[in-house]
Amino acid sequence: MSRRERTGLSTDRALRSLAVAATVVTALVLLLVLYFPVGLVFAEAFGGARPFDSFVTTLTDPFYTGVLAEVFARPLAVGYHVDNVVSWFAGVSVGLDGVDTPPLRKGLFGFTAYQAVLSTLASVAIGLPGAYVLANFEFRGRRTLRSLTIVPFVLPGIMVASGFYAAFGPAGLLNDVLALLGLGPQQLIETNPLFVVVLAHAFYNAPLVTRVATAAWESVDYRAVETARSLGASRRRAFRDVVLPQLTPAIATGALLTFLFTFLTFPIVLAIGGLELATVEVWVFYQLTEVLAFEEAATLAVLETVVSLGVTYAYLRYESAQRAASPGEGPPREPLFGRASDAGGATGSWGARLGELVDARRLAIAGYAVVVVVLFVGPLAAMVLEGLTDGSGLTLRHYEFLVQRQATGASFQTKPLPAIRNSLLFAVATVAVAVPMGLVVSVASTGEGRWRSLLETATMLPFAVSGIVFGIGLLRGLVFGISLPGGWRFVLTGAVAIVAAHAVAAYPFVVRNVAPQLAGIDPRLVESARSLGASRVRAFLDVELRLAATGLVAGAAFAFAISIGEFDSTVILASDVAGDTVTYTMPVAVERYLGRRFGPAMAMGTVLLVVTAASFVVVDRLGGRVERG
C-alpha cells in the first residue's frame, strides 16, 4: 500500500470516528438537555403521595378549567366536592393583590385556548390575502417581500411586545398622535389588552401563514381550474371547488402552527397583559418564581404539553398531506401595476389604463397594504421613536441613561453592555452546537421506514414543549445538580445552561432547513463518488454537504436569530444559583426595564432591533456567497 493510500485510509478512519463522535455527542446532549429535564418535570408532577393527586386537584379547580371543573370532578375526585374548590378559588382571587384572574367560566386553560383561537383567526385573516397577492400578481420587489415574510417569525418576542407597548401604551405613539390632533388619550392596553395581544400574535404568525399558503398556491394545478371554467363554472365557483381544496392542507398547517405558538405564548402576554391576562405559560412562571410551587407548576406544564403534543400531531399529519400533494404549475401571475388587459385596453386609452389600475381588486390590495404597513412597521417604528422622545420632543436622554447605568450602575442592576455581549456570545455558541446537532439528526431522518417518522416526531418535541418547561426542568435538574455514583455531582449552570437550552430550541430549525435538501439529492451523485473510491463519509462531505450548504446556512441563521431573541427559558436561567454570574441577555434586559422605565426600555429594544437586523444582514451576505459558490 502506497503512502498516499495509507494517508487516505487514515483520513477516512478519522472522518468516520468524527461522525460517530458527533452522533454520540448529539444523542447525549438531547438526552441530558431535552429529554431528561422534560422527564424531571413529568416526574415532579407525579411525585405526590398519590401519583395523580395534583392532576385531580388541577382539573377539578375552576380557576384552571372553568365550567369543566365540575365535569372533571365527577369521574376524578373521590370525596372532593367542587364547592370546596369554588370556595378555595374565591380565596385565591382575593389574595393576588387585586389582580384579575381568568374568568371563572373559561378558566386558565380555557382562556389560553380562547386567546390562541382569536390569534389564529386574526393571523389567517391577515395572512391569506398576502398569499393571494404574492401567488397571483407580479410586481417589483415581490421576491424580496416573500423572503421578508419569515423575518417577523424570528424577531425576539419581548421586542415585539415592546413595539406594541410603544404604539398602544399610555405614553405610546398613538396617544402622542392623538395629542397633536387635540384628542384625549386612549388607554387601549389598560381597557382592552387582549386586543393588543391578538394583534401582536398576528404580527408574528400572519407572515408564517402567508409563507405556507403562498407555497401551496403556487403549486395548485390550474389546469383543473381551466377545465372547470370551460365547463361553465364561474371564477368564484372554480375557486371554491378546485383551488380551495388544494389550499386547505396548507391553511390548516399554518393555522395549527399559529395555534401551537400562541397557546404556548409567554413574553407578549407577560409584557402587555401580565397576570391580568395570564395564560398557562405566564401562570407557570408566576408559580415558579413567586410562589415556588414546583409541583403545581410541573402539573400545569404537563397538561399544557399534552395539549400541544396533540396539536403537533395534527400539524404533522396536515404537513405530510401538503407534501404528498402533486405540484402543479400554479396560477398565471398578472402585473399588479401593469398594462390594461387586452379586452379593456386594446385601444391604449387613458380610461382603460385607469380602469385597470383602480379596479376593485387593486383597491382592496391597496387597502390591505395600508393595514400591513400599520401592523408590521408601525410597532417597530413606534419603539424607535419612543426611545428618542420624552413627551416634549426629540431627546437622547434614554440612551444617556443606558450609558450612565453601564458606567455607574451597581452589580445587581441590569446593564446594557453585558446584555449585548451575552446575547452575541450565546448566539455564536448556539450556532456552534445546534448546527452539528441538526446536521446529525437530518442525516438520520432522511432514511426510509418507521425510523424516519419516529425521528421526525422526536425532532418536533421542542416545538411542543415550551421554553418555560425547559427552564423548569433545567433548573430542577442540571442547574441544581445531579448526584452521581462516588459522591460526584453533575451541574450545568450559567452560560453553559443557557446555550444548551438555546441549542435545543434552535436545532429543529436546522433540521427543517437541511433535511429536505439532503432528501432531494440525486443518489446517483453519491454512488458516482463511491465508485471513484470515496468512502461513505467522504462522499457525504464532498457531495451531499456541499449541495445542502444553502440549507445549512439558513439553519445557522435561524439558530442565531432564535438564540438572540430567546426569552422563555433564559429569564429562568439568567442568574446562577450562586448569584454571582451575570448571564442576562438583551430580551431579559428589555423586560426588566419595561416594568420600571418606559423610555430606557424602548431604547434597549431599539438596540436589540439593530443587533438583530445587523445579524440578518451578515447572515444574508454569507448565505449569498454560499449559494453563488
Short mmCIF file of N, CA and C in Angstrom, two decimals, residues 289-439:
data_model
loop_
_atom_site.label_atom_id
_atom_site.label_comp_id
_atom_site.label_asym_id
_atom_site.label_seq_id
_atom_site.Cartn_x
_atom_site.Cartn_y
_atom_site.Cartn_z
N THR A 289 -41.57 31.36 40.07
CA THR A 289 -40.69 32.42 40.56
C THR A 289 -41.19 33.14 41.80
N GLU A 290 -42.51 33.21 41.97
CA GLU A 290 -43.07 33.97 43.09
C GLU A 290 -43.52 33.07 44.25
N VAL A 291 -44.20 32.00 43.93
CA VAL A 291 -44.77 31.13 44.96
C VAL A 291 -43.87 29.93 45.27
N LEU A 292 -42.97 29.60 44.33
CA LEU A 292 -42.08 28.44 44.44
C LEU A 292 -42.87 27.14 44.56
N ALA A 293 -44.01 27.08 43.88
CA ALA A 293 -44.85 25.88 43.89
C ALA A 293 -44.44 24.99 42.71
N PHE A 294 -43.37 24.23 42.89
CA PHE A 294 -42.81 23.46 41.78
C PHE A 294 -43.77 22.37 41.31
N GLU A 295 -44.43 21.70 42.25
CA GLU A 295 -45.33 20.61 41.85
C GLU A 295 -46.51 21.13 41.04
N GLU A 296 -47.08 22.25 41.48
CA GLU A 296 -48.21 22.82 40.74
C GLU A 296 -47.76 23.31 39.37
N ALA A 297 -46.59 23.97 39.31
CA ALA A 297 -46.07 24.43 38.03
C ALA A 297 -45.81 23.26 37.09
N ALA A 298 -45.25 22.17 37.63
CA ALA A 298 -44.97 20.99 36.81
C ALA A 298 -46.26 20.36 36.30
N THR A 299 -47.28 20.31 37.13
CA THR A 299 -48.57 19.73 36.71
C THR A 299 -49.17 20.53 35.56
N LEU A 300 -49.16 21.85 35.69
CA LEU A 300 -49.66 22.69 34.61
C LEU A 300 -48.84 22.50 33.34
N ALA A 301 -47.53 22.38 33.50
CA ALA A 301 -46.65 22.20 32.34
C ALA A 301 -46.95 20.88 31.64
N VAL A 302 -47.22 19.82 32.39
CA VAL A 302 -47.54 18.53 31.79
C VAL A 302 -48.85 18.60 31.02
N LEU A 303 -49.88 19.20 31.63
CA LEU A 303 -51.17 19.31 30.95
C LEU A 303 -51.06 20.17 29.69
N GLU A 304 -50.29 21.24 29.78
CA GLU A 304 -50.07 22.10 28.62
C GLU A 304 -49.34 21.33 27.51
N THR A 305 -48.36 20.51 27.90
CA THR A 305 -47.60 19.74 26.92
C THR A 305 -48.48 18.70 26.24
N VAL A 306 -49.42 18.10 26.98
CA VAL A 306 -50.34 17.12 26.39
C VAL A 306 -51.16 17.79 25.28
N VAL A 307 -51.68 18.99 25.57
CA VAL A 307 -52.46 19.71 24.56
C VAL A 307 -51.60 20.04 23.35
N SER A 308 -50.39 20.58 23.59
CA SER A 308 -49.53 20.98 22.48
C SER A 308 -49.04 19.79 21.67
N LEU A 309 -48.82 18.65 22.31
CA LEU A 309 -48.44 17.45 21.56
C LEU A 309 -49.57 17.00 20.63
N GLY A 310 -50.81 17.11 21.10
CA GLY A 310 -51.94 16.78 20.24
C GLY A 310 -52.02 17.69 19.03
N VAL A 311 -51.79 18.99 19.24
CA VAL A 311 -51.80 19.93 18.12
C VAL A 311 -50.62 19.64 17.18
N THR A 312 -49.46 19.30 17.75
CA THR A 312 -48.29 18.98 16.93
C THR A 312 -48.54 17.76 16.07
N TYR A 313 -49.21 16.76 16.62
CA TYR A 313 -49.53 15.56 15.85
C TYR A 313 -50.44 15.92 14.67
N ALA A 314 -51.45 16.76 14.93
CA ALA A 314 -52.34 17.19 13.85
C ALA A 314 -51.57 17.99 12.80
N TYR A 315 -50.65 18.83 13.25
CA TYR A 315 -49.82 19.60 12.31
C TYR A 315 -49.00 18.68 11.42
N LEU A 316 -48.37 17.66 11.99
CA LEU A 316 -47.55 16.74 11.20
C LEU A 316 -48.39 16.01 10.15
N ARG A 317 -49.62 15.65 10.52
CA ARG A 317 -50.49 14.97 9.56
C ARG A 317 -50.83 15.89 8.39
N TYR A 318 -51.20 17.14 8.69
CA TYR A 318 -51.55 18.06 7.61
C TYR A 318 -50.32 18.42 6.78
N GLU A 319 -49.15 18.53 7.43
CA GLU A 319 -47.95 18.84 6.67
C GLU A 319 -47.59 17.71 5.72
N SER A 320 -47.74 16.45 6.17
CA SER A 320 -47.47 15.32 5.28
C SER A 320 -48.47 15.28 4.12
N ALA A 321 -49.72 15.66 4.40
CA ALA A 321 -50.72 15.73 3.32
C ALA A 321 -50.35 16.81 2.32
N GLN A 322 -49.81 17.92 2.81
CA GLN A 322 -49.41 19.00 1.92
C GLN A 322 -48.22 18.57 1.06
N ARG A 323 -47.25 17.86 1.64
CA ARG A 323 -46.09 17.41 0.89
C ARG A 323 -46.46 16.34 -0.12
N ALA A 324 -47.49 15.54 0.21
CA ALA A 324 -47.89 14.46 -0.69
C ALA A 324 -48.64 14.97 -1.92
N ALA A 325 -49.15 16.20 -1.83
CA ALA A 325 -49.91 16.74 -2.96
C ALA A 325 -48.99 16.92 -4.17
N SER A 326 -49.51 16.57 -5.34
CA SER A 326 -48.70 16.69 -6.55
C SER A 326 -48.62 18.15 -6.96
N PRO A 327 -47.39 18.68 -7.21
CA PRO A 327 -47.24 20.09 -7.55
C PRO A 327 -47.76 20.40 -8.93
N GLY A 328 -48.44 21.53 -9.06
CA GLY A 328 -48.92 21.99 -10.35
C GLY A 328 -48.11 23.19 -10.81
N GLU A 329 -48.59 23.82 -11.86
CA GLU A 329 -47.87 24.96 -12.41
C GLU A 329 -48.20 26.26 -11.68
N GLY A 330 -49.24 26.27 -10.89
CA GLY A 330 -49.62 27.48 -10.19
C GLY A 330 -50.38 28.45 -11.08
N PRO A 331 -50.93 29.49 -10.51
CA PRO A 331 -51.72 30.45 -11.29
C PRO A 331 -50.82 31.32 -12.16
N PRO A 332 -51.29 31.71 -13.33
CA PRO A 332 -50.52 32.67 -14.15
C PRO A 332 -50.56 34.04 -13.47
N ARG A 333 -49.38 34.57 -13.13
CA ARG A 333 -49.34 35.86 -12.43
C ARG A 333 -49.52 37.01 -13.41
N GLU A 334 -50.36 37.95 -13.00
CA GLU A 334 -50.61 39.14 -13.82
C GLU A 334 -49.94 40.34 -13.18
N PRO A 335 -49.58 41.34 -13.97
CA PRO A 335 -48.90 42.52 -13.40
C PRO A 335 -49.81 43.25 -12.42
N LEU A 336 -49.27 43.59 -11.27
CA LEU A 336 -50.06 44.32 -10.29
C LEU A 336 -50.28 45.77 -10.74
N PHE A 337 -49.24 46.34 -11.34
CA PHE A 337 -49.34 47.72 -11.85
C PHE A 337 -49.03 47.73 -13.34
N GLY A 338 -49.59 46.74 -14.06
CA GLY A 338 -49.22 46.56 -15.45
C GLY A 338 -50.13 47.31 -16.40
N ARG A 339 -50.02 46.85 -17.67
CA ARG A 339 -50.80 47.49 -18.73
C ARG A 339 -52.26 47.05 -18.64
N ALA A 340 -53.10 47.74 -19.35
CA ALA A 340 -54.51 47.37 -19.42
C ALA A 340 -54.64 46.03 -20.10
N SER A 341 -55.69 45.30 -19.73
CA SER A 341 -55.91 44.00 -20.33
C SER A 341 -56.27 44.14 -21.79
N ASP A 342 -56.10 43.04 -22.53
CA ASP A 342 -56.40 43.07 -23.95
C ASP A 342 -57.86 43.43 -24.20
N ALA A 343 -58.73 42.95 -23.33
CA ALA A 343 -60.15 43.18 -23.54
C ALA A 343 -60.52 44.63 -23.33
N GLY A 344 -59.94 45.23 -22.28
CA GLY A 344 -60.35 46.59 -21.97
C GLY A 344 -59.39 47.64 -22.43
N GLY A 345 -58.17 47.26 -22.83
CA GLY A 345 -57.18 48.27 -23.14
C GLY A 345 -56.55 48.12 -24.48
N ALA A 346 -57.25 47.49 -25.43
CA ALA A 346 -56.66 47.31 -26.75
C ALA A 346 -56.41 48.65 -27.42
N THR A 347 -57.23 49.63 -27.12
CA THR A 347 -57.06 50.94 -27.73
C THR A 347 -55.97 51.75 -27.06
N GLY A 348 -55.54 51.30 -25.89
CA GLY A 348 -54.48 52.02 -25.19
C GLY A 348 -54.96 53.33 -24.60
N SER A 349 -56.27 53.52 -24.42
CA SER A 349 -56.80 54.78 -23.92
C SER A 349 -56.45 54.95 -22.44
N TRP A 350 -56.39 56.23 -22.03
CA TRP A 350 -56.11 56.51 -20.62
C TRP A 350 -57.24 55.98 -19.75
N GLY A 351 -58.47 56.02 -20.23
CA GLY A 351 -59.57 55.50 -19.43
C GLY A 351 -59.43 54.02 -19.17
N ALA A 352 -58.98 53.26 -20.18
CA ALA A 352 -58.79 51.82 -19.99
C ALA A 352 -57.67 51.56 -19.00
N ARG A 353 -56.58 52.35 -19.13
CA ARG A 353 -55.47 52.16 -18.20
C ARG A 353 -55.89 52.50 -16.76
N LEU A 354 -56.63 53.58 -16.63
CA LEU A 354 -57.10 53.96 -15.29
C LEU A 354 -58.00 52.89 -14.72
N GLY A 355 -58.88 52.33 -15.59
CA GLY A 355 -59.75 51.25 -15.11
C GLY A 355 -58.97 50.04 -14.66
N GLU A 356 -57.85 49.77 -15.35
CA GLU A 356 -57.01 48.64 -14.96
C GLU A 356 -56.36 48.88 -13.60
N LEU A 357 -55.95 50.12 -13.35
CA LEU A 357 -55.22 50.43 -12.13
C LEU A 357 -56.13 50.54 -10.92
N VAL A 358 -57.37 50.90 -11.12
CA VAL A 358 -58.23 51.17 -9.97
C VAL A 358 -59.39 50.18 -9.89
N ASP A 359 -59.24 48.99 -10.48
CA ASP A 359 -60.33 48.03 -10.36
C ASP A 359 -60.47 47.59 -8.90
N ALA A 360 -61.54 46.91 -8.62
CA ALA A 360 -61.89 46.59 -7.23
C ALA A 360 -60.79 45.79 -6.53
N ARG A 361 -60.20 44.84 -7.26
CA ARG A 361 -59.17 44.01 -6.63
C ARG A 361 -57.96 44.85 -6.22
N ARG A 362 -57.54 45.74 -7.09
CA ARG A 362 -56.36 46.54 -6.78
C ARG A 362 -56.64 47.55 -5.68
N LEU A 363 -57.86 48.07 -5.62
CA LEU A 363 -58.22 48.94 -4.50
C LEU A 363 -58.18 48.16 -3.18
N ALA A 364 -58.67 46.92 -3.20
CA ALA A 364 -58.62 46.08 -1.99
C ALA A 364 -57.18 45.79 -1.60
N ILE A 365 -56.34 45.53 -2.60
CA ILE A 365 -54.93 45.26 -2.31
C ILE A 365 -54.25 46.49 -1.72
N ALA A 366 -54.60 47.67 -2.24
CA ALA A 366 -54.04 48.91 -1.69
C ALA A 366 -54.45 49.10 -0.23
N GLY A 367 -55.73 48.84 0.07
CA GLY A 367 -56.17 48.92 1.46
C GLY A 367 -55.48 47.91 2.34
N TYR A 368 -55.28 46.70 1.82
CA TYR A 368 -54.58 45.67 2.57
C TYR A 368 -53.13 46.08 2.83
N ALA A 369 -52.50 46.73 1.85
CA ALA A 369 -51.11 47.18 2.02
C ALA A 369 -51.01 48.20 3.15
N VAL A 370 -52.01 49.08 3.26
CA VAL A 370 -52.00 50.06 4.35
C VAL A 370 -52.08 49.35 5.70
N VAL A 371 -52.98 48.36 5.80
CA VAL A 371 -53.11 47.59 7.05
C VAL A 371 -51.80 46.90 7.39
N VAL A 372 -51.14 46.31 6.40
CA VAL A 372 -49.88 45.59 6.63
C VAL A 372 -48.80 46.54 7.12
N VAL A 373 -48.70 47.72 6.51
CA VAL A 373 -47.69 48.68 6.94
C VAL A 373 -47.94 49.12 8.38
N VAL A 374 -49.20 49.42 8.69
CA VAL A 374 -49.53 49.86 10.06
C VAL A 374 -49.23 48.75 11.06
N LEU A 375 -49.59 47.53 10.73
CA LEU A 375 -49.44 46.42 11.68
C LEU A 375 -47.99 45.99 11.85
N PHE A 376 -47.23 45.94 10.74
CA PHE A 376 -45.90 45.36 10.81
C PHE A 376 -44.78 46.39 10.93
N VAL A 377 -44.98 47.57 10.40
CA VAL A 377 -43.95 48.60 10.51
C VAL A 377 -44.24 49.52 11.69
N GLY A 378 -45.53 49.78 11.95
CA GLY A 378 -45.91 50.72 12.99
C GLY A 378 -45.33 50.43 14.36
N PRO A 379 -45.48 49.20 14.92
CA PRO A 379 -44.95 48.95 16.27
C PRO A 379 -43.44 49.12 16.38
N LEU A 380 -42.69 48.64 15.37
CA LEU A 380 -41.24 48.78 15.44
C LEU A 380 -40.82 50.24 15.30
N ALA A 381 -41.51 50.98 14.40
CA ALA A 381 -41.23 52.40 14.27
C ALA A 381 -41.58 53.14 15.56
N ALA A 382 -42.68 52.74 16.19
CA ALA A 382 -43.08 53.37 17.46
C ALA A 382 -42.04 53.14 18.53
N MET A 383 -41.48 51.93 18.59
CA MET A 383 -40.45 51.64 19.59
C MET A 383 -39.23 52.53 19.38
N VAL A 384 -38.80 52.67 18.13
CA VAL A 384 -37.64 53.51 17.84
C VAL A 384 -37.92 54.96 18.21
N LEU A 385 -39.11 55.47 17.84
CA LEU A 385 -39.46 56.86 18.12
C LEU A 385 -39.60 57.11 19.62
N GLU A 386 -40.23 56.18 20.34
CA GLU A 386 -40.41 56.38 21.77
C GLU A 386 -39.08 56.33 22.52
N GLY A 387 -38.08 55.66 21.94
CA GLY A 387 -36.75 55.69 22.54
C GLY A 387 -36.03 57.00 22.32
N LEU A 388 -36.56 57.82 21.39
CA LEU A 388 -35.93 59.11 21.07
C LEU A 388 -36.77 60.30 21.52
N THR A 389 -37.88 60.08 22.22
CA THR A 389 -38.73 61.17 22.67
C THR A 389 -39.05 61.01 24.14
N ASP A 390 -39.47 62.11 24.75
CA ASP A 390 -39.85 62.08 26.16
C ASP A 390 -41.13 62.86 26.43
N GLY A 391 -41.94 63.09 25.40
CA GLY A 391 -43.18 63.85 25.55
C GLY A 391 -43.03 65.32 25.23
N SER A 392 -41.78 65.81 25.21
CA SER A 392 -41.55 67.23 24.91
C SER A 392 -40.75 67.43 23.64
N GLY A 393 -40.42 66.36 22.96
CA GLY A 393 -39.65 66.46 21.74
C GLY A 393 -38.57 65.40 21.67
N LEU A 394 -37.71 65.52 20.66
CA LEU A 394 -36.63 64.55 20.49
C LEU A 394 -35.59 64.71 21.58
N THR A 395 -35.07 63.59 22.04
CA THR A 395 -34.07 63.61 23.09
C THR A 395 -33.25 62.32 23.05
N LEU A 396 -32.06 62.40 23.59
CA LEU A 396 -31.19 61.22 23.71
C LEU A 396 -31.02 60.80 25.17
N ARG A 397 -31.87 61.34 26.04
CA ARG A 397 -31.65 61.09 27.46
C ARG A 397 -31.91 59.63 27.85
N HIS A 398 -32.73 58.91 27.08
CA HIS A 398 -32.94 57.49 27.39
C HIS A 398 -31.68 56.68 27.09
N TYR A 399 -31.00 57.05 26.00
CA TYR A 399 -29.74 56.38 25.70
C TYR A 399 -28.65 56.83 26.69
N GLU A 400 -28.72 58.09 27.11
CA GLU A 400 -27.78 58.56 28.14
C GLU A 400 -27.97 57.79 29.43
N PHE A 401 -29.22 57.46 29.74
CA PHE A 401 -29.48 56.65 30.94
C PHE A 401 -28.78 55.30 30.83
N LEU A 402 -28.87 54.66 29.64
CA LEU A 402 -28.21 53.37 29.47
C LEU A 402 -26.70 53.49 29.63
N VAL A 403 -26.13 54.59 29.09
CA VAL A 403 -24.69 54.80 29.23
C VAL A 403 -24.32 55.01 30.69
N GLN A 404 -25.11 55.81 31.40
CA GLN A 404 -24.84 56.04 32.82
C GLN A 404 -25.03 54.76 33.64
N ARG A 405 -26.04 53.99 33.32
CA ARG A 405 -26.25 52.72 34.03
C ARG A 405 -25.05 51.80 33.82
N GLN A 406 -24.51 51.79 32.60
CA GLN A 406 -23.34 50.96 32.34
C GLN A 406 -22.13 51.45 33.13
N ALA A 407 -21.97 52.77 33.24
CA ALA A 407 -20.78 53.33 33.89
C ALA A 407 -20.87 53.31 35.41
N THR A 408 -22.04 53.59 35.96
CA THR A 408 -22.14 53.79 37.41
C THR A 408 -23.10 52.81 38.09
N GLY A 409 -23.74 51.94 37.34
CA GLY A 409 -24.73 51.04 37.94
C GLY A 409 -24.10 50.03 38.90
N ALA A 410 -24.89 49.64 39.88
CA ALA A 410 -24.42 48.62 40.83
C ALA A 410 -24.40 47.25 40.16
N SER A 411 -23.73 46.31 40.80
CA SER A 411 -23.59 44.97 40.20
C SER A 411 -24.92 44.25 40.06
N PHE A 412 -25.88 44.58 40.93
CA PHE A 412 -27.17 43.89 40.88
C PHE A 412 -28.12 44.54 39.86
N GLN A 413 -27.73 45.67 39.28
CA GLN A 413 -28.59 46.35 38.31
C GLN A 413 -28.30 45.85 36.90
N THR A 414 -29.30 45.96 36.04
CA THR A 414 -29.18 45.47 34.66
C THR A 414 -28.46 46.51 33.82
N LYS A 415 -27.35 46.09 33.20
CA LYS A 415 -26.55 46.98 32.36
C LYS A 415 -26.65 46.55 30.90
N PRO A 416 -26.52 47.52 29.98
CA PRO A 416 -26.71 47.17 28.56
C PRO A 416 -25.57 46.37 27.94
N LEU A 417 -24.32 46.72 28.23
CA LEU A 417 -23.21 46.04 27.55
C LEU A 417 -23.12 44.55 27.88
N PRO A 418 -23.26 44.15 29.15
CA PRO A 418 -23.27 42.70 29.41
C PRO A 418 -24.41 41.98 28.68
N ALA A 419 -25.57 42.65 28.57
CA ALA A 419 -26.70 42.03 27.86
C ALA A 419 -26.38 41.84 26.39
N ILE A 420 -25.79 42.87 25.74
CA ILE A 420 -25.42 42.75 24.32
C ILE A 420 -24.34 41.69 24.14
N ARG A 421 -23.31 41.74 24.99
CA ARG A 421 -22.21 40.76 24.90
C ARG A 421 -22.73 39.35 25.07
N ASN A 422 -23.55 39.13 26.09
CA ASN A 422 -24.06 37.78 26.35
C ASN A 422 -24.91 37.28 25.19
N SER A 423 -25.78 38.15 24.66
CA SER A 423 -26.65 37.73 23.55
C SER A 423 -25.83 37.28 22.35
N LEU A 424 -24.81 38.04 21.99
CA LEU A 424 -23.99 37.69 20.83
C LEU A 424 -23.17 36.43 21.08
N LEU A 425 -22.55 36.33 22.27
CA LEU A 425 -21.75 35.14 22.58
C LEU A 425 -22.63 33.89 22.65
N PHE A 426 -23.79 34.01 23.29
CA PHE A 426 -24.69 32.86 23.37
C PHE A 426 -25.17 32.45 21.97
N ALA A 427 -25.43 33.44 21.10
CA ALA A 427 -25.91 33.12 19.76
C ALA A 427 -24.83 32.40 18.95
N VAL A 428 -23.58 32.86 19.04
CA VAL A 428 -22.49 32.18 18.32
C VAL A 428 -22.31 30.77 18.85
N ALA A 429 -22.34 30.63 20.18
CA ALA A 429 -22.19 29.29 20.78
C ALA A 429 -23.36 28.39 20.40
N THR A 430 -24.55 28.97 20.33
CA THR A 430 -25.73 28.18 19.94
C THR A 430 -25.59 27.65 18.52
N VAL A 431 -25.10 28.49 17.61
CA VAL A 431 -24.87 28.04 16.24
C VAL A 431 -23.85 26.91 16.22
N ALA A 432 -22.79 27.06 17.01
CA ALA A 432 -21.74 26.03 17.04
C ALA A 432 -22.25 24.70 17.56
N VAL A 433 -23.27 24.72 18.41
CA VAL A 433 -23.81 23.48 18.96
C VAL A 433 -25.00 22.98 18.13
N ALA A 434 -25.90 23.89 17.76
CA ALA A 434 -27.15 23.48 17.11
C ALA A 434 -26.93 23.00 15.68
N VAL A 435 -26.00 23.61 14.93
CA VAL A 435 -25.80 23.22 13.54
C VAL A 435 -25.29 21.78 13.43
N PRO A 436 -24.23 21.38 14.15
CA PRO A 436 -23.84 19.95 14.08
C PRO A 436 -24.93 19.00 14.56
N MET A 437 -25.66 19.40 15.62
CA MET A 437 -26.77 18.57 16.09
C MET A 437 -27.82 18.42 15.01
N GLY A 438 -28.21 19.53 14.41
CA GLY A 438 -29.22 19.48 13.36
C GLY A 438 -28.76 18.69 12.15
N LEU A 439 -27.47 18.78 11.83
CA LEU A 439 -26.93 18.03 10.70
C LEU A 439 -26.99 16.53 10.96
#
